[in-house]
mmCIF file of C-alpha atoms in Angstrom:
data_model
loop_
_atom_site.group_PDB
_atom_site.id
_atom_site.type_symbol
_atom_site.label_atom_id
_atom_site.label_comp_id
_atom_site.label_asym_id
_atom_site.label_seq_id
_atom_site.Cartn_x
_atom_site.Cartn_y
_atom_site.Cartn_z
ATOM 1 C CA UNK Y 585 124.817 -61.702 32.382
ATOM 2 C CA UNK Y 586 122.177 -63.393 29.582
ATOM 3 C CA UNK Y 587 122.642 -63.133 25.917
ATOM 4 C CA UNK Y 588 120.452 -60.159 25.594
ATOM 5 C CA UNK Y 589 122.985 -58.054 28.306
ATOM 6 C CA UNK Y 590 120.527 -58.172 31.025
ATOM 7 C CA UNK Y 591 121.161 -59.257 34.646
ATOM 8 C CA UNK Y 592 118.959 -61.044 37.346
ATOM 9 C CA UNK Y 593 119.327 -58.032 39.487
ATOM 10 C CA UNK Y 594 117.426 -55.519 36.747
ATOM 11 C CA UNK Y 595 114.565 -58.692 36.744
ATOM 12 C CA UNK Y 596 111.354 -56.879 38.804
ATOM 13 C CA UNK Y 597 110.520 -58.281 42.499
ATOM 14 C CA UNK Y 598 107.543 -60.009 43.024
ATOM 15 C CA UNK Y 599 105.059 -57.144 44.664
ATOM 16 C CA UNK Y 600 104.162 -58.028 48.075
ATOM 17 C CA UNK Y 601 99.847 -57.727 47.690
ATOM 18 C CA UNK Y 602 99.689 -57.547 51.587
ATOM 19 C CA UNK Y 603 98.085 -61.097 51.766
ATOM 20 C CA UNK Y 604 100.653 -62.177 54.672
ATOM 21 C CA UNK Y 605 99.558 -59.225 56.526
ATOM 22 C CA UNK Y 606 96.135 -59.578 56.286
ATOM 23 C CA UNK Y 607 95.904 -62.982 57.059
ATOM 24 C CA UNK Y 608 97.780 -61.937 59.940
ATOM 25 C CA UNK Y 609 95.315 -59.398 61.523
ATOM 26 C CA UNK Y 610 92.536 -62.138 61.128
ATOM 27 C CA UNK Y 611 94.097 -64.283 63.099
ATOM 28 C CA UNK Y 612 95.101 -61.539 65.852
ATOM 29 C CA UNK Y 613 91.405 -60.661 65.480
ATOM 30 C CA UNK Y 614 90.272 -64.228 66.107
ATOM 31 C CA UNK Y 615 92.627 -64.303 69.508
ATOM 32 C CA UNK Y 616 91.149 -61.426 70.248
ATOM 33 C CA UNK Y 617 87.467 -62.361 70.733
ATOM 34 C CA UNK Y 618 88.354 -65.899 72.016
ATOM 35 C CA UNK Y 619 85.828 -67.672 70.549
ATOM 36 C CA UNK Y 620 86.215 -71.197 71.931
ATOM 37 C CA UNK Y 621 83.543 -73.872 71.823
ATOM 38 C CA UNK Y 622 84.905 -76.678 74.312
ATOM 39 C CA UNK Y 623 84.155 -77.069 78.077
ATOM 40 C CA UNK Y 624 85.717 -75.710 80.931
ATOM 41 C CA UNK Y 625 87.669 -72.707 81.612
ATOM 42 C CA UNK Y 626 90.565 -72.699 78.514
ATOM 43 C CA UNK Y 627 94.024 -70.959 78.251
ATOM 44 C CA UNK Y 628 92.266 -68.448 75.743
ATOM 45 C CA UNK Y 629 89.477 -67.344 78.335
ATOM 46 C CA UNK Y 630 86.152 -68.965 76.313
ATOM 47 C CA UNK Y 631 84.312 -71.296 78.478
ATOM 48 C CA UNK Y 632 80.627 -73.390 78.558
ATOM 49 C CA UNK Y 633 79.249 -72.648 82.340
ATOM 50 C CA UNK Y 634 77.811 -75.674 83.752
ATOM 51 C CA UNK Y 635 79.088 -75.433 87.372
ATOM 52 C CA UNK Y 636 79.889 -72.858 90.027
ATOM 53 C CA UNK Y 637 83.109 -75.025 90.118
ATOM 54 C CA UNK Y 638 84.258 -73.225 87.068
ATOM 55 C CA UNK Y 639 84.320 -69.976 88.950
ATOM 56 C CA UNK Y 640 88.149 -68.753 90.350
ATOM 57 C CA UNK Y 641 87.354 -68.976 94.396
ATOM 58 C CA UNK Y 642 88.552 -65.632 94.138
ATOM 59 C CA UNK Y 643 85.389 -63.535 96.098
ATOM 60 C CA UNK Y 644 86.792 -59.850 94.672
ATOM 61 C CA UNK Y 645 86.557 -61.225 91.396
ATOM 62 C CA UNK Y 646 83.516 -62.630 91.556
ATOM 63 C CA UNK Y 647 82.157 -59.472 93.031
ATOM 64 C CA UNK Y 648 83.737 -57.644 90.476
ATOM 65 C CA UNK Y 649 82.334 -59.791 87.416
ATOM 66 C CA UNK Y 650 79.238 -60.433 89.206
ATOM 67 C CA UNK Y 651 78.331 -58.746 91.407
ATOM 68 C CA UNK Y 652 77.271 -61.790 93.961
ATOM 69 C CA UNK Y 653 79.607 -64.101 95.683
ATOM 70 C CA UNK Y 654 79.824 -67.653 94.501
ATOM 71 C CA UNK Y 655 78.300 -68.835 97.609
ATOM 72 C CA UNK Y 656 75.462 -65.743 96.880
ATOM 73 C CA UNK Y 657 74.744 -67.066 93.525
ATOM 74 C CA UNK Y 658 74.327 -70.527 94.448
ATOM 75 C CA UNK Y 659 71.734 -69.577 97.071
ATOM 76 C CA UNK Y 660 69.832 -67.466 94.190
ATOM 77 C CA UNK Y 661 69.977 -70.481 91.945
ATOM 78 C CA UNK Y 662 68.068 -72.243 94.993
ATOM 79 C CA UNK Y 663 65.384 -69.517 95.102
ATOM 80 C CA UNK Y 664 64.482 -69.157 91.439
ATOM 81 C CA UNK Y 665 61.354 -71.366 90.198
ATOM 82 C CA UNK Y 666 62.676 -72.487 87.107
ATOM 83 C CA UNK Y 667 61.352 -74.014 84.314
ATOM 84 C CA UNK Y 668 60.570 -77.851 84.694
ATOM 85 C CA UNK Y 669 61.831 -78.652 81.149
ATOM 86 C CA UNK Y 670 65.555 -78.044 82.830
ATOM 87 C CA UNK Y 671 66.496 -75.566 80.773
ATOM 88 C CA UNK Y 672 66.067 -72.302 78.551
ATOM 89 C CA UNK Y 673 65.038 -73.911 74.598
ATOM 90 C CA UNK Y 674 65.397 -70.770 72.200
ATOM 91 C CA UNK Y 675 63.879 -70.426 68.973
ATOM 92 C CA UNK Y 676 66.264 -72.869 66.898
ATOM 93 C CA UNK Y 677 66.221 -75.395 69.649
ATOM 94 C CA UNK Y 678 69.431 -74.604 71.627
ATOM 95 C CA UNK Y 679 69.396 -75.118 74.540
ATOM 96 C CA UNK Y 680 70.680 -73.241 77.464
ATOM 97 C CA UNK Y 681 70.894 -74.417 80.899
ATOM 98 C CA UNK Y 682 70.028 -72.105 83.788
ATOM 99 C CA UNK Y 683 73.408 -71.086 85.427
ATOM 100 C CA UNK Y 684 75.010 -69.900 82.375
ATOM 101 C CA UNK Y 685 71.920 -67.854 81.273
ATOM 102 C CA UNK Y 686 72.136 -66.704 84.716
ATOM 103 C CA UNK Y 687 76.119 -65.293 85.232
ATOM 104 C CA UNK Y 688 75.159 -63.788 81.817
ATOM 105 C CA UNK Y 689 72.501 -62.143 82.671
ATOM 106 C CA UNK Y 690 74.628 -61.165 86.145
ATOM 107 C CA UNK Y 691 77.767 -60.209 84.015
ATOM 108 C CA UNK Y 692 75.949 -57.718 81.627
ATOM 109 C CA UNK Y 693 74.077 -55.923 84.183
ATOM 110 C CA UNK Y 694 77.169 -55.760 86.468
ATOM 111 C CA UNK Y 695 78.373 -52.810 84.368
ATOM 112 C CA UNK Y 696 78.085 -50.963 81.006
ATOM 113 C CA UNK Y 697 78.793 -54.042 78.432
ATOM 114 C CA UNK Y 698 77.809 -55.031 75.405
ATOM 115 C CA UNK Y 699 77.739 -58.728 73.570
ATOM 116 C CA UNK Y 700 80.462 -58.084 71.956
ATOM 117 C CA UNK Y 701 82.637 -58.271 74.787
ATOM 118 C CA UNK Y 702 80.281 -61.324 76.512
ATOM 119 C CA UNK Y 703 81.582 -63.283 73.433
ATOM 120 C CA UNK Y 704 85.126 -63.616 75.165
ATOM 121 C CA UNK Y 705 83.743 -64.801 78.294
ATOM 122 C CA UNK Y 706 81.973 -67.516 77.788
ATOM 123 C CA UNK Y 707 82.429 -69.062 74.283
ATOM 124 C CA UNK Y 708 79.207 -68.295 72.901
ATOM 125 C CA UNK Y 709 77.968 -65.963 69.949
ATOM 126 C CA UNK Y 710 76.356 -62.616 70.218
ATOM 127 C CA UNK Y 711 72.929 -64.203 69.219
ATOM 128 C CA UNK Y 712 73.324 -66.966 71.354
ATOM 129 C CA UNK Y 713 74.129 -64.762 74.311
ATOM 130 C CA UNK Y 714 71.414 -61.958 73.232
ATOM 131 C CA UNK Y 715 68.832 -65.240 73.304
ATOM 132 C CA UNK Y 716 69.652 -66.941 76.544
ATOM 133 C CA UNK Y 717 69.872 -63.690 78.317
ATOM 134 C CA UNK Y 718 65.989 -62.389 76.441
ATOM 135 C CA UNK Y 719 64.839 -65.712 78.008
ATOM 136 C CA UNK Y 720 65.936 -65.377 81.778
ATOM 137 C CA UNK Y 721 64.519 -61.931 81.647
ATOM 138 C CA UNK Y 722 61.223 -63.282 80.347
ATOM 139 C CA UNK Y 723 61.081 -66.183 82.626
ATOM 140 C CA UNK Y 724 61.610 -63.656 85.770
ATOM 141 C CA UNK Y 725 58.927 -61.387 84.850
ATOM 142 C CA UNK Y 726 56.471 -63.658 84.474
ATOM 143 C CA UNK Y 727 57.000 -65.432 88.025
ATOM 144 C CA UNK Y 728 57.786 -62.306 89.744
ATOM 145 C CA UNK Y 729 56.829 -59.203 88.062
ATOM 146 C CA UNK Y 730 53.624 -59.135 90.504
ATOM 147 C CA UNK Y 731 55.836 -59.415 93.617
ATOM 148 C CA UNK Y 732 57.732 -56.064 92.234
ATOM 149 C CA UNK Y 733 54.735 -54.304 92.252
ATOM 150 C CA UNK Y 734 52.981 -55.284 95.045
ATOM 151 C CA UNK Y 735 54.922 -52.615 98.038
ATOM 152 C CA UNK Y 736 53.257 -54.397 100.794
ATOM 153 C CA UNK Y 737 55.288 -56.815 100.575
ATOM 154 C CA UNK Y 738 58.662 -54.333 101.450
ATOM 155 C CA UNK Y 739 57.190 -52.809 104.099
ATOM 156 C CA UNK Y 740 59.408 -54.143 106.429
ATOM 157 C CA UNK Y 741 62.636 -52.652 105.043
ATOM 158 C CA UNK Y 742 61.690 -48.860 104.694
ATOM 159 C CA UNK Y 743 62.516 -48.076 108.535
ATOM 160 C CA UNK Y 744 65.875 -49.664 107.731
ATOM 161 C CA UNK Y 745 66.353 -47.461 104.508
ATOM 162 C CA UNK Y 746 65.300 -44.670 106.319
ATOM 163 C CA UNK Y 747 67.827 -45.653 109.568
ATOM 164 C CA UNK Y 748 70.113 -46.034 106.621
ATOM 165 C CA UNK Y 749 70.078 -42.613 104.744
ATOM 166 C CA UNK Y 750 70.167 -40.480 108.143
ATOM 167 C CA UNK Y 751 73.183 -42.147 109.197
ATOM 168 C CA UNK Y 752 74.490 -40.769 105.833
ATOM 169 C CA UNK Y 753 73.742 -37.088 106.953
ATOM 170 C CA UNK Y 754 70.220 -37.351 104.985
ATOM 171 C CA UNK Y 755 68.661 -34.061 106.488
ATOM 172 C CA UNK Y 756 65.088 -35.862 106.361
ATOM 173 C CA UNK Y 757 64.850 -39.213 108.604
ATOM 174 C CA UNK Y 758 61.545 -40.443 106.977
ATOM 175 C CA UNK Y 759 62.546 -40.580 103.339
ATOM 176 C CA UNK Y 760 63.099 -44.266 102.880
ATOM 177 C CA UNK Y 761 64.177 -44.301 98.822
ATOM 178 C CA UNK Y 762 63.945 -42.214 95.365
ATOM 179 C CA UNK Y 763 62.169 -41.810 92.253
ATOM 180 C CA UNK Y 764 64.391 -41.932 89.183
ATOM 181 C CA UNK Y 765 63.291 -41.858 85.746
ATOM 182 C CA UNK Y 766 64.698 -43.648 82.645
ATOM 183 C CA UNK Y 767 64.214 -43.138 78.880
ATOM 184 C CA UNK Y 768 64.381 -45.888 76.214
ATOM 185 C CA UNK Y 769 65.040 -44.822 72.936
ATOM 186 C CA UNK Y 770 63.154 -46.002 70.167
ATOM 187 C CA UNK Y 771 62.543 -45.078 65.872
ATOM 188 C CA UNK Y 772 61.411 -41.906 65.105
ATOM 189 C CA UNK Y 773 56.939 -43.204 65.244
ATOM 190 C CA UNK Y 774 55.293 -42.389 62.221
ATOM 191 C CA UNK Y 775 52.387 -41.732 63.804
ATOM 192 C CA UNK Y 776 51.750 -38.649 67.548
ATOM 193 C CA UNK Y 777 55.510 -38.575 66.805
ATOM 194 C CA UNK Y 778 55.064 -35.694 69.268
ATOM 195 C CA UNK Y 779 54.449 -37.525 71.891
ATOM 196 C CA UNK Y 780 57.719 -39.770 71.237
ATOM 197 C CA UNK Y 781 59.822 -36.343 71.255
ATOM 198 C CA UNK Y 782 61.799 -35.910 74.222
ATOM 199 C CA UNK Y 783 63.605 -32.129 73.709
ATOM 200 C CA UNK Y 784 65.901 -32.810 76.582
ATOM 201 C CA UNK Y 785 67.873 -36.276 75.265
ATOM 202 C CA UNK Y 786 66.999 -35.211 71.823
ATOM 203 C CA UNK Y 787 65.660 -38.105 70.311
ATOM 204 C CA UNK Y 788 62.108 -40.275 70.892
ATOM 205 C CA UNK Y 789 61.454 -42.828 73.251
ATOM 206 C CA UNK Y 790 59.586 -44.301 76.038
ATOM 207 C CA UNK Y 791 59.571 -42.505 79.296
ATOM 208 C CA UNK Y 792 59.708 -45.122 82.779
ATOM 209 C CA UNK Y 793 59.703 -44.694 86.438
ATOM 210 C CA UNK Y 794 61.396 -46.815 89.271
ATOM 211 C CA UNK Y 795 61.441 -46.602 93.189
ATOM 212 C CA UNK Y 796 64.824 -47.317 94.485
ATOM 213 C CA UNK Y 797 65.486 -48.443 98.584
ATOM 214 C CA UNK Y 798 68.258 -47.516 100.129
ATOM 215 C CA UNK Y 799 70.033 -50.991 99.568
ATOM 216 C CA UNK Y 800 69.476 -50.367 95.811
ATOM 217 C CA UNK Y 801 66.083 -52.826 95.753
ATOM 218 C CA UNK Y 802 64.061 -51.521 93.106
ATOM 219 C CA UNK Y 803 60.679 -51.489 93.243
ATOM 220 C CA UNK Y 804 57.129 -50.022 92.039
ATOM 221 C CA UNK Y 805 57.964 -49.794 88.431
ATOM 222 C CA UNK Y 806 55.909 -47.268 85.828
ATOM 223 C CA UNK Y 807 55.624 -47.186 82.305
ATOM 224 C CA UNK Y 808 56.257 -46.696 79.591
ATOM 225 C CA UNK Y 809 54.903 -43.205 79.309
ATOM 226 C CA UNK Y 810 55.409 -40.676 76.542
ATOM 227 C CA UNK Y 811 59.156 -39.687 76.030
ATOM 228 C CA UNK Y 812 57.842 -36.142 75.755
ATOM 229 C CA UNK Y 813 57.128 -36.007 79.649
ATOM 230 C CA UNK Y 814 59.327 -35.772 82.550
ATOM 231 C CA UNK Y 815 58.762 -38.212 85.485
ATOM 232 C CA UNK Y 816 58.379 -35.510 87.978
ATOM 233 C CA UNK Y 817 54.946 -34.023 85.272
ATOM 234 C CA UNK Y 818 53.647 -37.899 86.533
ATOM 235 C CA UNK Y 819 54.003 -36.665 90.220
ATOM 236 C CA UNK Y 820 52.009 -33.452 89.471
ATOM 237 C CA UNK Y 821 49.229 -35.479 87.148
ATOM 238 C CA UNK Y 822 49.348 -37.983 90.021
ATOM 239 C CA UNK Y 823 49.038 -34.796 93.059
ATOM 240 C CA UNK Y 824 46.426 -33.165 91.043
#
């Protein structure tokens, strides 16, 4: 014991502030979204796509991330007109070259996803990924928006989707696809906010239209229209 009769045992332990533990969930956090920056497929998962040969020649897997087989998505690589500068330049000059704005694009719409999760995947930031995947999109409706409306020129699948759907049991053999309609929600507008209103998803938006085939091809787009109407009110406007 000291001098003054006390012992090292009575001395107060150091509080523990929770700074080990902390730093420990940032890290698990980090592993988590796998944010990798070097080429290739890497042990944590993050990769930079610059050939189908980084693909697993797995064909349920690429079905399931893709929807398209790897031999599929080189053949749709072959048919898009791409840009001649080689590839996608976004606002703060990245650049982005056309496969990997493409399996994004693929791997979002394959099922409900958000960035968040895209991050993992392939190594790049939510902007990034938001940018590359906004300029694909743009680039394919300006070469081929007018193909999408122009029915004529799918004509020569509606006996098949007819063939298709009374094979099914579809009680009427002429029907050949369907109308569906889908609302985008938007800020309540400050201005004919009635017109925004839609009573049934409660909440405002812009009302569109799309004609399905049976082999899920969709064409003739509509829209936007007022969130307040349903599509079937454009078949009556349309009728009458």
């Amino acid at each position: 014991s000291d001098s003054d009769g006390s012992s090292d045992s009575d001395a107060p332990e150091d509080e523990d502030d929770g700074s080990e533990e902390l730093l420990l969930m940032y890290l698990q956090c980090c592993k988590k979204l796998r944010l990798r920056f070097d080429r290739g497929w890497t042990a944590r998962g993050g990769m930079y796509v610059t050939s189908l040969n980084q693909i697993p020649d797995d064909a349920h897997w690429q079905r399931r991330m893709f929807r398209f087989e790897k031999a599929d998505i080189e053949r749709l690589m072959g048919l898009i007109n791409w840009p001649t500068a080689g590839h996608f330049s976004g606002a703060q000059r990245h650049h982005y070259n056309f496969l990997e704005s493409l399996l994004a694009t693929m791997r979002k719409l394959s099922q409900p996803i958000n960035l968040h999760d895209l991050c993992a995947f392939f190594g790049r930031t939510e902007s990034r990924l938001s940018e590359m995947t906004n300029l694909l999109a743009i680039h394919l409706m300006d070469e081929y928006w007018a193909q999408t409306q122009d029915l004529s020129k799918w004509v020569h699948l509606f006996k098949e989707s007819a063939d298709a759907l009374a094979a099914k049991g579809f009680p009427y053999s002429h029907c050949i696809g369907f109308f569906d309609g889908k609302l985008f929600f938007t800020c309540r507008p400050g201005t004919n906010e009635p017109q925004a209103h839609n009573g049934h998803k409660h909440g405002h938006g812009n009302m569109y239209q799309v004609f399905v085939l049976a082999n899920g091809i969709a064409i003739g787009f509509f829209g936007p229209g007022n969130g307040t109407n349903h599509t079937d009110a454009w078949h009556y406007m349309d009728n009458n």
